[in-house]
C-alpha cells in the first residue's frame, strides 16, 4: 500500500476506500481492537488515537491530501485548526493548498487566536481538524472565523466519529466515518465474556 500514494497533483475523484484507511489505522496502532475503558467510563471493542497515524509523514500526506483535494477549487486563503490535534493536519493541508495557516488555542477555557494570528474580513477560510466527535472545538473555530468576518468555505477532518450527525454551516468532508461503539460496563458483552478491560494510558478522543 506504500506504492502510488496519491499526491496533490492527483485528480482522482474517488475517496480512499474505507478498508484501506482502516488497514493503515490498524497497522500504525492508531486503531486498537480489544476491550477498552474509554475516558467516559464506557467500554468499547475499539480504541482510536489519531495522532499515532499522523506521526508517519506518508500517512499525514495521504490523509491531508484527501482533504486538500476536496477543497482545491474552493479558493482557500486561510487554513485554521483547533490546537492541539488539528494543528499537524491543518499545517499539511495549508501547505498543499498554499494557504496561510494558523491555529486557535484554549485560554481560560475559551478558544482564541493568539501569537499575532488574525483573520481579515472577506478571507476564505477552511477549518481543519483531525477527529470530530461532538464538533465542539470546530464550532468554536468556525465562530472565530465568522466573528472576524471571514468567509467559511469549508470544514475538513480525517475522522468523523459523530455517526454523521454533526453538520457544519459549510461544505464539509471527512476521510472516514468511524462510529464509536460503546457500552455501559454492566451491559458490556466483552465483560460478559470475562475479557480483561484495558485502560489506555493517555486521554483519547472521547
Ligand atoms: Zn467491558
GROMACS .gro file of C-alpha atoms and ligand atoms in nm, residues 35 43-44 185 188-191 195 197, ligand 1:
model
   11
   35UNK     CA    1  -1.163  -0.438   2.519
   43UNK     CA    2  -1.637   0.011   2.744
   44UNK     CA    3  -1.555  -0.036   2.376
  185UNK     CA    4  -1.987  -0.170   3.184
  188UNK     CA    5  -2.075  -0.484   2.802
  189UNK     CA    6  -2.066  -0.810   2.600
  190UNK     CA    7  -1.685  -0.824   2.635
  191UNK     CA    8  -1.710  -0.810   3.015
  195UNK     CA    9  -1.221  -1.042   2.893
  197UNK     CA   10  -1.056  -0.441   3.027
  207LIG    ZN1   11  -1.640  -0.435   2.917
   0.00000   0.00000   0.00000
